[in-house]
């Protein structure tokens, strides 16, 4: 049995190669002897998240919490977010071409600058949003046609929801850009993230990027 | 004062309730439906739901809060920080209802809330302010005048909102080409956030330190300072690490800053605990920034080095009992550092995160203080501020306080929502932090050093194993005993 997990970009297949007297697990090149000392499932009474495992003779005490396919593991004073992948899947299974602009953080729509059916060019503003006291304009990362704007002005949205979806463009059947390339069709992030994929940010948020570290 | 309504939520509501109960006073909490399982609801003697479509609006609804106070027989209201704590109209209405507002006089709230008037007041009382230009009306002609005055002050300039706070509406302008447009944008943002378009511009000091002074005033002109706090470690103009005393501060500067704060606060005949904020330029010159007329988020570091409960002092002052200390009795002992624990992702520009506090484990220790407003199982929604808790450590030296805090951050467990815990641990272990070389651009300047280190193969393997072992399917294959063997019971070795 192989259970693939990922930590960040790194995919780690955890292969169960032996059960007794201890678990024998192969991770990458290494073969590990693993003993687990206790386990309480997250939905069982008495769950406090604590775990203790001995890996090749060294015992690690930590904490873990599973939410769906994501496990937060805290060990050695550091938290790892570990993804549990579908059995046998690699990263490839999740590489879909992206035809949507999704919210990178929760916020409120301040302004809408596009409408369904409209053709937009790279850099055209799509929405102005506000998250955590900062305004940012989300812009098109490439040429596209707006299929639908999924939010209304002054409405709040949660992280991960679709804000704008795009129809296939003349230049690209099936449209758009792969998620692996970073930002997808709509390439802006808020000024707050400063992640470098934003093509432009609004004047309002621009200062926030350029001048970290003022005074208050 | 017999029973206090706490018009707030989260960690500060819990913190206030703790002292209110210690003082043998009744405590009444309020909560929006979304907060119904929050710790502050359970901590108070009584909790009353307040309603609003948007959760934060409930805590800003003066009418409902006053109605709850009346209905539950409260004779005082503590506003905490944020929300209505610096709302002069609320302070006024509370007093009109015949209740005690645990805060200053409404007129002082109004004075200090208007940053332009506050600066003028400071300057009039000999407190240094940075070279600046102010604007009184938002009309276009006034902008031209504003710009011509601003050009005389010189660049770089920092444009701020008169009614501002928390970094909102702030702009740095480095040349005249940007000036008019930046002033317009700042003004329109100020209008949006604060319903007040007035802005002002002051000379921007590069790499300043943020030093603030905790004060107590009795409203009759008697004032104590409770020494300074250093709050230079900021992201997005918001503090995330604070300490007291300020490290590497020349004694002469320390005294001058505290003295300036006392002068300002005495002149305002301030009543309540408050904080006077200064920026300290690299050349040793300091300038008044603003005064916060409320309890500050970072008040615990002052409490830890002075052994004083600031909420108790607020209650005492509100009861008209005056100041319980003499200035010479207030000598800080050792050093305290606080970290703000926020639901956010430092590796993605500190974007706020949501989720659920699935696992919560709080470190204990004589020198460790955890001021929290969360419990296991609680949802972290985008409706409220991202700060979940504060972790504070005391040490007889700064070095030991930092070491204890580092240990405590390592022991603090909040799983289910991304937090800045590990990032904060790297900040306070950074050599420049430990050397006390602090300024408000610290986090930007050391951004590369503060990235999460690449985990070792062993760390990754342990995390991967721990995670894989939560998977029911993996567990079944790994541990379940085949039926035939199960039937044989304990025979197997």
XYZ file of C-alpha atoms in Angstrom:
709
model
C 0.000 0.000 0.000
C 1.250 3.427 -0.901
C -0.197 6.606 0.529
C 1.127 9.632 -1.247
C 1.420 12.776 0.771
C 2.735 16.180 -0.110
C 4.400 18.804 2.025
C 4.369 21.981 0.019
C 5.480 21.106 -3.487
C 7.237 17.984 -2.358
C 5.482 14.683 -3.004
C 6.360 11.904 -0.606
C 5.032 8.390 -1.257
C 4.714 6.532 2.033
C 4.863 2.853 1.206
C 3.876 0.224 3.727
C 6.272 -2.668 3.193
C 5.991 -4.501 6.507
C 3.649 -4.635 9.498
C 5.376 -6.567 12.241
C 6.938 -6.323 14.721
C 6.958 -2.636 13.774
C 5.708 -0.930 10.672
C 8.280 -0.791 7.906
C 7.685 2.262 5.762
C 9.575 3.308 2.692
C 9.697 7.038 2.023
C 11.748 7.911 -1.011
C 15.039 6.048 -0.671
C 14.788 5.477 3.046
C 13.284 2.521 4.855
C 11.983 3.449 8.291
C 10.942 1.376 11.266
C 7.917 3.018 12.825
C 6.054 2.347 16.070
C 2.957 4.353 16.888
C 2.179 4.555 20.586
C -1.351 5.835 20.613
C -3.991 7.041 18.283
C -7.297 8.775 18.773
C -9.228 9.696 15.657
C -10.078 13.370 15.345
C -13.806 12.701 15.636
C -13.501 10.318 18.594
C -14.067 11.357 22.200
C -10.880 12.130 24.083
C -9.132 13.477 20.993
C -6.614 16.127 21.900
C -4.371 15.756 18.883
C -1.332 14.424 20.707
C 0.684 11.655 19.061
C 3.872 9.790 19.744
C 5.781 7.787 17.165
C 9.148 6.132 17.267
C 10.961 6.344 13.959
C 14.148 4.297 13.732
C 14.496 4.312 17.486
C 13.918 8.035 18.023
C 10.654 9.000 19.652
C 8.810 12.101 18.482
C 5.966 13.673 20.404
C 3.770 16.039 18.522
C 0.273 17.101 17.651
C -1.803 16.517 14.592
C -5.176 17.480 13.250
C -6.805 16.199 10.129
C -9.298 18.138 8.053
C -10.422 16.174 5.042
C -7.370 15.607 2.932
C -5.125 17.959 4.861
C -3.290 17.120 8.052
C -1.622 19.748 10.216
C 1.294 18.173 12.051
C 3.245 19.998 14.729
C 6.466 18.325 15.709
C 9.791 19.723 16.848
C 8.218 23.135 17.426
C 7.217 23.461 13.805
C 3.957 22.976 11.960
C 3.770 21.115 8.660
C 0.737 21.090 6.427
C 0.610 17.661 4.889
C -1.732 16.825 2.030
C -3.088 13.313 1.770
C -3.465 12.544 -1.886
C -5.930 10.269 -3.594
C -4.497 6.762 -3.695
C -2.127 6.473 -6.624
C -2.478 10.057 -7.715
C 0.376 12.316 -8.506
C 0.384 16.042 -8.808
C -0.689 15.642 -12.419
C -4.192 14.605 -11.498
C -4.812 18.027 -10.081
C -3.336 19.986 -12.906
C -6.380 21.462 -14.509
C -6.441 24.364 -16.806
C -7.756 27.244 -14.827
C -10.639 29.262 -16.137
C -11.538 31.062 -12.979
C -10.361 33.807 -10.719
C -10.551 32.572 -7.176
C -10.275 34.589 -3.996
C -6.882 34.202 -2.360
C -8.219 35.514 0.907
C -11.577 36.446 2.348
C -12.717 39.969 1.644
C -15.305 42.339 0.299
C -15.958 43.425 -3.290
C -15.475 47.164 -3.550
C -15.824 47.627 -7.286
C -16.615 45.549 -10.394
C -14.876 46.585 -13.594
C -16.004 43.899 -16.026
C -19.152 42.115 -17.120
C -20.188 38.843 -18.688
C -19.349 38.593 -22.360
C -16.721 41.279 -22.215
C -13.346 40.609 -23.781
C -10.477 41.662 -21.565
C -6.818 42.115 -22.339
C -3.905 41.356 -20.112
C -3.765 43.907 -17.319
C -7.393 44.958 -17.566
C -8.942 45.492 -14.150
C -11.578 42.938 -13.195
C -12.486 43.653 -9.587
C -11.396 45.855 -6.746
C -11.478 43.979 -3.493
C -10.646 44.765 0.060
C -9.113 42.302 2.469
C -7.670 43.112 5.856
C -7.918 46.875 5.432
C -6.130 46.855 2.082
C -7.638 47.457 -1.301
C -6.335 45.702 -4.368
C -7.398 45.603 -7.984
C -7.461 42.159 -9.508
C -6.447 42.242 -13.142
C -6.551 39.827 -16.042
C -3.235 38.031 -16.444
C -3.967 37.410 -20.105
C -6.496 37.933 -22.827
C -9.835 36.294 -22.051
C -13.597 36.623 -22.325
C -15.599 37.003 -19.125
C -18.108 34.206 -18.745
C -19.615 35.358 -15.493
C -18.966 37.646 -12.567
C -19.936 35.623 -9.516
C -19.974 38.372 -6.916
C -21.864 41.590 -6.371
C -20.546 44.953 -5.314
C -20.226 45.353 -1.528
C -20.665 41.613 -1.036
C -18.330 39.587 1.158
C -16.607 36.443 -0.042
C -14.670 33.619 1.515
C -11.245 32.493 0.494
C -11.238 30.070 -2.421
C -14.581 31.012 -3.946
C -14.845 31.788 -7.648
C -15.028 35.521 -8.244
C -14.948 35.635 -12.027
C -15.027 32.821 -14.569
C -13.707 33.006 -18.095
C -14.970 31.525 -21.329
C -12.576 29.863 -23.746
C -10.646 32.454 -25.700
C -10.035 32.465 -29.420
C -6.374 31.850 -28.812
C -6.735 28.848 -26.574
C -9.362 26.161 -26.899
C -10.210 25.001 -23.442
C -8.899 28.337 -22.482
C -6.581 29.745 -20.053
C -3.495 28.838 -18.303
C -2.542 25.907 -16.199
C -2.692 26.249 -12.485
C 0.880 25.091 -12.271
C 2.078 28.290 -13.843
C 1.006 30.246 -10.853
C -1.821 32.613 -11.004
C -3.923 31.287 -13.834
C -5.927 33.599 -16.011
C -6.459 36.217 -13.425
C -3.096 36.974 -12.143
C -3.437 39.508 -9.466
C -3.145 39.113 -5.801
C -3.770 41.700 -3.234
C -1.071 44.106 -2.335
C -0.942 42.467 1.017
C 0.444 39.242 -0.372
C 3.087 40.963 -2.408
C 3.667 37.615 -3.976
C 5.069 38.971 -7.150
C 2.470 37.518 -9.454
C 0.332 40.602 -9.419
C 0.562 42.357 -12.712
C -0.602 45.585 -11.240
C -2.153 46.683 -8.080
C -4.306 49.672 -7.617
C -2.886 52.955 -6.560
C -4.640 52.438 -3.293
C -2.760 49.297 -2.491
C 0.421 50.068 -4.347
C 1.823 51.989 -1.472
C 1.356 48.995 0.752
C 3.722 46.991 -1.409
C 6.326 49.595 -1.927
C 6.662 50.905 1.543
C 6.459 48.164 4.063
C 7.535 49.464 7.389
C 6.160 52.886 7.999
C 5.035 54.041 11.293
C 1.741 54.145 12.992
C -19.288 50.472 40.045
C -20.925 47.144 40.787
C -21.493 45.436 37.453
C -19.568 45.980 34.238
C -20.712 45.402 30.687
C -17.769 44.385 28.507
C -18.522 45.799 25.051
C -16.001 43.664 23.226
C -15.069 40.107 22.304
C -12.093 37.783 21.949
C -9.010 37.864 24.104
C -9.501 41.399 25.428
C -13.020 40.626 26.645
C -11.649 37.569 28.482
C -8.803 39.637 29.893
C -11.129 42.358 31.219
C -13.589 39.856 32.661
C -10.743 38.235 34.606
C -9.967 41.423 36.509
C -13.597 42.454 36.870
C -14.259 39.144 38.616
C -11.135 39.458 40.768
C -12.448 42.827 41.909
C -15.672 41.116 42.978
C -17.692 43.003 40.405
C -20.383 41.520 38.203
C -19.518 40.940 34.545
C -21.830 40.939 31.555
C -20.605 39.827 28.132
C -22.249 40.484 24.800
C -21.890 38.321 21.731
C -22.976 37.997 18.157
C -24.464 34.646 17.163
C -21.233 33.728 15.372
C -19.409 34.081 18.720
C -21.926 32.071 20.728
C -19.335 29.433 21.659
C -16.500 31.892 22.231
C -14.677 31.855 25.583
C -15.693 35.368 26.590
C -19.322 34.248 26.609
C -18.549 31.492 29.093
C -16.208 33.636 31.197
C -18.723 36.303 32.197
C -21.419 35.973 34.851
C -23.991 36.671 32.210
C -23.892 36.839 28.427
C -26.426 38.531 26.181
C -26.746 38.056 22.439
C -26.674 41.173 20.284
C -27.834 41.055 16.706
C -26.565 42.341 13.399
C -26.251 41.006 9.874
C -22.532 41.642 9.895
C -20.986 40.248 13.103
C -18.696 43.227 13.774
C -21.670 45.577 13.466
C -23.213 43.992 16.547
C -20.276 45.091 18.693
C -20.580 48.597 17.241
C -24.301 48.933 17.904
C -24.458 51.565 20.629
C -28.195 51.325 21.001
C -28.196 47.583 21.669
C -25.219 47.760 24.010
C -26.857 50.446 26.110
C -30.107 48.493 26.158
C -28.262 45.399 27.393
C -26.520 47.456 30.073
C -29.859 48.804 31.300
C -31.582 45.448 31.154
C -28.857 43.650 33.084
C -28.372 46.332 35.708
C -24.843 47.304 34.684
C -23.549 50.603 36.014
C -20.362 50.728 33.937
C -19.167 49.845 30.438
C -15.643 48.790 29.534
C -15.059 49.179 25.786
C -11.765 47.248 25.531
C -9.782 48.238 22.439
C -11.046 48.639 18.878
C -14.806 48.738 18.283
C -16.279 51.634 20.315
C -13.280 52.239 22.559
C -12.327 55.509 20.871
C -15.783 56.619 19.851
C -16.501 59.934 21.571
C -20.207 59.756 20.840
C -20.444 56.416 22.610
C -18.529 57.724 25.631
C -20.996 60.597 25.751
C -24.066 58.423 25.459
C -22.849 56.077 28.185
C -22.449 59.002 30.561
C -25.834 60.462 29.514
C -27.417 57.166 30.494
C -25.980 57.665 33.940
C -23.456 54.880 33.498
C -19.703 55.032 33.997
C -17.613 54.862 30.851
C -14.366 53.117 31.760
C -12.326 55.450 29.658
C -11.627 59.127 29.290
C -13.942 62.062 28.943
C -15.631 62.233 25.531
C -13.972 65.572 24.788
C -10.504 64.062 25.181
C -11.456 61.072 23.029
C -12.566 63.535 20.373
C -9.412 65.625 20.640
C -7.036 62.694 20.363
C -9.161 60.953 17.723
C -8.613 63.891 15.400
C -4.971 63.392 14.541
C -4.596 66.910 13.201
C -5.979 68.522 16.350
C -4.008 66.133 18.536
C -0.763 67.127 16.818
C -1.557 70.786 17.258
C -2.333 70.171 20.919
C 0.964 68.315 21.358
C 2.948 71.054 19.640
C 1.267 73.680 21.816
C 2.447 71.853 24.908
C 6.009 71.504 23.774
C 5.825 67.920 22.556
C 7.848 67.568 19.351
C 5.988 66.766 16.144
C 7.518 65.961 12.765
C 7.561 68.794 10.171
C 4.173 68.586 8.560
C 1.391 70.165 6.623
C -2.273 69.756 7.445
C -5.353 70.019 5.333
C -8.671 71.167 6.635
C -11.099 70.548 3.836
C -11.146 67.992 1.079
C -12.064 70.308 -1.775
C -9.907 70.576 -4.853
C -8.588 74.116 -4.216
C -7.444 73.048 -0.779
C -5.476 70.273 -2.413
C -3.425 72.756 -4.407
C -2.575 74.626 -1.270
C -1.854 71.381 0.535
C 0.548 70.345 -2.209
C 2.432 73.622 -2.241
C 2.859 73.481 1.528
C 3.877 69.851 1.379
C 6.582 70.662 -1.159
C 8.114 73.005 1.380
C 8.248 70.266 4.040
C 10.255 68.109 1.637
C 10.388 64.421 0.718
C 9.857 61.694 1.607
C 6.460 62.459 3.066
C 3.955 60.296 4.829
C 0.318 61.129 4.151
C -2.131 60.094 6.832
C -5.824 60.460 7.535
C -6.884 62.919 10.226
C -9.321 60.384 11.608
C -7.028 57.475 10.844
C -5.453 54.651 12.696
C -4.178 51.170 12.134
C -2.290 52.117 8.985
C -5.429 52.780 6.994
C -5.124 55.518 4.443
C -1.372 55.897 4.895
C 0.818 56.690 1.875
C 4.505 57.342 1.494
C 5.322 59.879 -1.195
C 8.878 60.162 -2.426
C 8.626 62.831 -5.113
C 6.451 65.716 -6.172
C 5.058 63.852 -9.198
C 3.165 61.469 -6.909
C 2.082 64.032 -4.387
C -1.237 65.316 -5.684
C -2.528 61.923 -6.751
C -1.463 60.292 -3.459
C -3.139 63.025 -1.448
C -6.356 62.538 -3.446
C -6.324 58.768 -3.028
C -5.526 59.040 0.681
C -8.319 61.533 1.105
C -10.893 59.410 -0.678
C -9.809 56.349 1.287
C -10.065 58.381 4.494
C -13.581 59.404 3.493
C -14.446 55.781 2.867
C -13.065 54.412 6.104
C -13.603 57.249 8.518
C -16.215 59.497 6.841
C -13.664 62.290 7.155
C -11.636 63.246 4.063
C -9.040 65.383 5.863
C -5.460 64.244 5.502
C -2.117 65.549 6.647
C 1.420 64.929 5.554
C 4.477 64.748 7.728
C 8.146 64.265 6.998
C 8.692 60.542 6.690
C 11.539 59.220 8.743
C 13.298 56.186 7.312
C 13.815 53.228 9.637
C 12.282 54.825 12.717
C 11.565 53.001 15.932
C 8.094 52.972 17.415
C 8.289 53.841 21.090
C 5.197 54.433 23.172
C 4.554 55.405 26.752
C 1.874 53.886 28.961
C 0.194 56.487 31.134
C -2.458 56.680 33.841
C -4.339 59.902 34.490
C -6.960 60.696 37.124
C -8.768 63.388 35.131
C -7.574 66.127 37.461
C -4.195 66.610 35.870
C -2.357 63.996 37.957
C -0.478 61.645 35.666
C 1.866 58.697 36.033
C 3.900 57.155 33.269
C 4.373 53.410 33.333
C 7.508 53.572 31.216
C 7.881 52.815 27.575
C 7.169 49.982 25.211
C 9.033 49.187 22.036
C 6.686 48.183 19.204
C 8.859 48.471 16.107
C 8.301 44.958 14.784
C 5.383 45.583 12.443
C 3.849 44.155 9.344
C 1.435 46.285 7.344
C 1.798 49.057 9.937
C 0.531 46.691 12.602
C 2.603 45.586 15.552
C 3.268 41.887 16.041
C 6.037 41.904 18.671
C 6.134 44.341 21.585
C 8.309 44.654 24.631
C 9.129 46.677 27.683
C 11.522 48.273 28.428
C 12.725 49.356 24.983
C 16.142 47.809 24.331
C 19.245 49.871 23.628
C 17.525 53.159 24.386
C 19.782 55.888 25.834
C 18.609 56.786 29.326
C 18.372 60.434 28.371
C 16.053 59.666 25.450
C 13.943 57.361 27.601
C 13.444 60.073 30.188
C 12.714 62.752 27.599
C 10.076 60.618 25.879
C 8.322 59.677 29.127
C 8.445 63.275 30.285
C 6.910 64.493 26.998
C 4.120 61.944 27.335
C 3.336 63.050 30.872
C 3.286 66.698 29.823
C 0.818 65.994 27.020
C -1.472 63.836 29.134
C -1.475 66.201 32.092
C -2.331 69.114 29.790
C -5.316 67.150 28.487
C -6.377 66.393 32.090
C -6.630 62.841 30.914
C -8.606 60.271 32.857
C -7.993 56.525 32.292
C -5.103 54.390 31.087
C -3.731 55.581 27.775
C -0.772 55.379 25.454
C 1.234 58.136 23.808
C 2.963 56.925 20.666
C 6.195 58.368 19.326
C 8.471 57.679 16.442
C 12.140 57.750 17.257
C 14.373 58.719 14.353
C 17.816 57.148 13.902
C 19.348 60.513 14.870
C 17.782 60.287 18.329
C 15.080 62.874 17.694
C 11.577 61.766 18.600
C 8.183 62.937 17.384
C 4.641 62.589 18.672
C 2.548 60.244 16.529
C -0.761 59.939 18.304
C -2.399 59.126 21.588
C -4.589 56.085 22.085
C -7.229 56.794 24.689
C -7.840 53.212 25.707
C -6.257 50.008 26.868
C -3.662 48.888 24.324
C -3.345 45.394 22.829
C 0.231 45.205 24.125
C -0.536 46.356 27.680
C 0.550 43.008 29.208
C 4.273 43.683 28.748
C 3.931 46.737 30.977
C 1.953 44.727 33.504
C 4.585 42.001 33.580
C 7.528 44.307 34.297
C 5.670 46.486 36.802
C 3.494 43.900 38.511
C 0.449 46.092 37.919
C -2.984 45.158 36.610
C -3.918 47.961 34.213
C -7.581 46.984 34.064
C -7.746 47.239 37.843
C -6.206 50.706 37.612
C -8.813 51.648 34.985
C -11.597 50.507 37.300
C -10.093 52.381 40.211
C -9.820 55.606 38.218
C -13.358 55.176 36.870
C -14.626 54.882 40.447
C -12.957 58.196 41.197
C -10.417 56.657 43.558
C -7.527 58.295 41.764
C -4.042 56.954 41.240
C -2.834 54.278 43.604
C 0.876 54.658 42.911
C 3.644 57.164 43.213
C 5.928 57.642 40.232
C 8.976 56.507 42.192
C 7.263 53.192 43.011
C 6.971 52.353 39.340
C 10.314 50.832 38.476
C 10.309 48.104 35.856
C 11.726 44.777 36.929
C 13.284 42.571 34.249
C 11.971 42.453 30.716
C 8.792 41.281 29.004
C 8.128 40.486 25.340
C 4.785 39.821 23.697
C 3.933 38.154 20.396
C 0.572 38.543 18.705
C -0.669 35.162 17.540
C -2.642 35.696 14.345
C -4.518 33.442 11.954
C -2.505 34.321 8.893
C 0.079 33.039 6.435
C 3.364 34.941 6.763
C 4.765 33.118 3.742
C 1.951 34.554 1.627
C 2.253 38.197 2.545
C 0.556 37.662 5.938
C -2.777 37.085 4.287
C -5.456 36.332 6.852
C -6.442 32.708 7.171
C -9.636 31.041 8.250
C -10.395 27.588 9.523
C -11.089 25.962 12.814
C -9.061 25.660 15.965
C -9.002 21.864 15.875
C -6.245 21.411 18.414
C -5.264 23.930 21.069
C -2.508 23.390 23.582
C -1.320 26.324 25.642
C 2.146 26.443 27.206
C 2.366 27.058 30.918
C 5.172 28.315 33.075
C 5.782 30.839 35.776
C 7.154 33.428 33.367
C 4.726 32.724 30.531
C 1.383 34.441 30.081
C -1.190 33.498 27.463
C -4.022 35.952 26.846
C -6.345 34.064 24.560
C -9.827 34.296 23.216
C -10.115 30.923 21.552
C -10.999 27.390 22.469
C -10.658 24.040 20.717
C -13.405 23.489 18.191
C -13.947 27.177 17.544
C -14.263 28.409 13.988
C -11.955 31.210 12.881
C -14.071 33.274 10.509
C -13.080 36.199 8.328
C -15.667 38.299 10.155
C -13.276 39.416 12.877
C -9.702 40.523 13.350
C -7.138 37.791 12.736
C -5.521 38.055 16.164
C -6.319 34.949 18.189
C -4.212 35.418 21.274
C -1.097 36.982 22.770
C 1.820 35.108 24.215
C 3.984 36.987 26.700
C 7.183 35.962 28.453
C 9.065 37.618 31.271
C 12.757 37.292 32.093
C 15.174 38.998 34.423
C 17.035 39.993 31.258
C 15.830 40.603 27.716
C 17.823 37.637 26.525
C 16.062 35.319 28.960
C 12.651 36.740 28.148
C 13.320 36.062 24.452
C 14.536 32.532 25.178
C 11.492 31.757 27.326
C 9.176 33.201 24.701
C 10.869 31.123 21.985
C 10.358 27.992 24.041
C 6.732 28.906 24.722
C 6.060 29.580 21.032
C 7.500 26.147 20.254
C 5.166 24.606 22.818
C 2.089 26.521 21.689
C -0.118 24.384 19.489
C -2.900 25.759 17.341
C -3.798 23.377 14.527
C -6.592 23.645 12.006
C -5.951 27.208 10.956
C -2.647 28.605 9.672
C -0.943 30.897 12.184
C 2.191 33.015 12.444
C 3.539 31.079 15.457
C 6.588 29.602 13.707
C 7.316 32.905 11.970
C 7.258 34.789 15.268
C 9.650 32.262 16.705
C 12.104 33.010 13.911
C 11.682 36.754 14.446
C 12.545 36.698 18.130
C 15.488 34.353 17.533
C 16.970 36.572 14.814
C 20.419 37.946 15.712
C 19.369 41.529 14.885
C 16.348 41.198 17.163
C 18.450 39.787 19.966
C 20.942 42.614 19.484
C 18.093 45.114 19.848
C 18.630 46.575 16.383
C 14.964 47.319 15.835
C 13.119 49.608 13.472
C 9.765 49.508 11.720
C 11.224 48.071 8.492
C 12.775 45.158 10.412
C 10.558 42.453 8.930
C 11.068 43.702 5.366
C 14.789 44.142 5.798
C 15.238 40.642 7.194
C 12.552 38.990 5.068
C 14.942 36.466 3.531
C 16.341 35.383 6.885
C 12.837 34.993 8.226
C 11.675 32.513 5.604
C 10.946 29.058 6.925
C 14.119 26.964 6.730
C 14.024 23.961 4.431
C 13.012 21.002 6.554
C 15.427 18.101 6.888
C 14.579 14.758 5.320
C 13.987 13.329 8.747
C 11.555 16.131 9.674
C 9.648 15.583 6.443
C 9.558 11.831 7.007
C 8.217 12.169 10.552
C 5.537 14.634 9.436
C 4.604 12.408 6.488
C 4.354 9.330 8.701
C 2.306 11.146 11.348
C -0.049 12.391 8.642
C -0.350 9.082 6.792
C -1.253 7.409 10.081
C -4.375 9.563 10.385
C -5.751 8.033 7.214
C -8.320 5.345 8.068
C -7.547 3.297 4.975
C -3.831 3.347 5.656
C -4.458 2.413 9.288
C -6.695 -0.487 8.321
C -4.024 -2.004 6.137
C -1.278 -1.264 8.658
C -2.909 -2.386 11.882
C -6.038 -4.420 11.331
C -5.684 -8.022 12.225
C -6.977 -10.382 9.564
C -10.078 -12.259 10.714
C -8.457 -15.637 11.067
C -5.658 -14.286 13.223
C -8.124 -12.308 15.301
C -9.964 -15.496 16.077
C -6.723 -16.937 17.436
C -6.659 -14.154 19.988
C -3.480 -13.670 21.962
C -1.722 -16.640 20.423
C 0.201 -14.593 17.984
C 3.384 -12.962 19.048
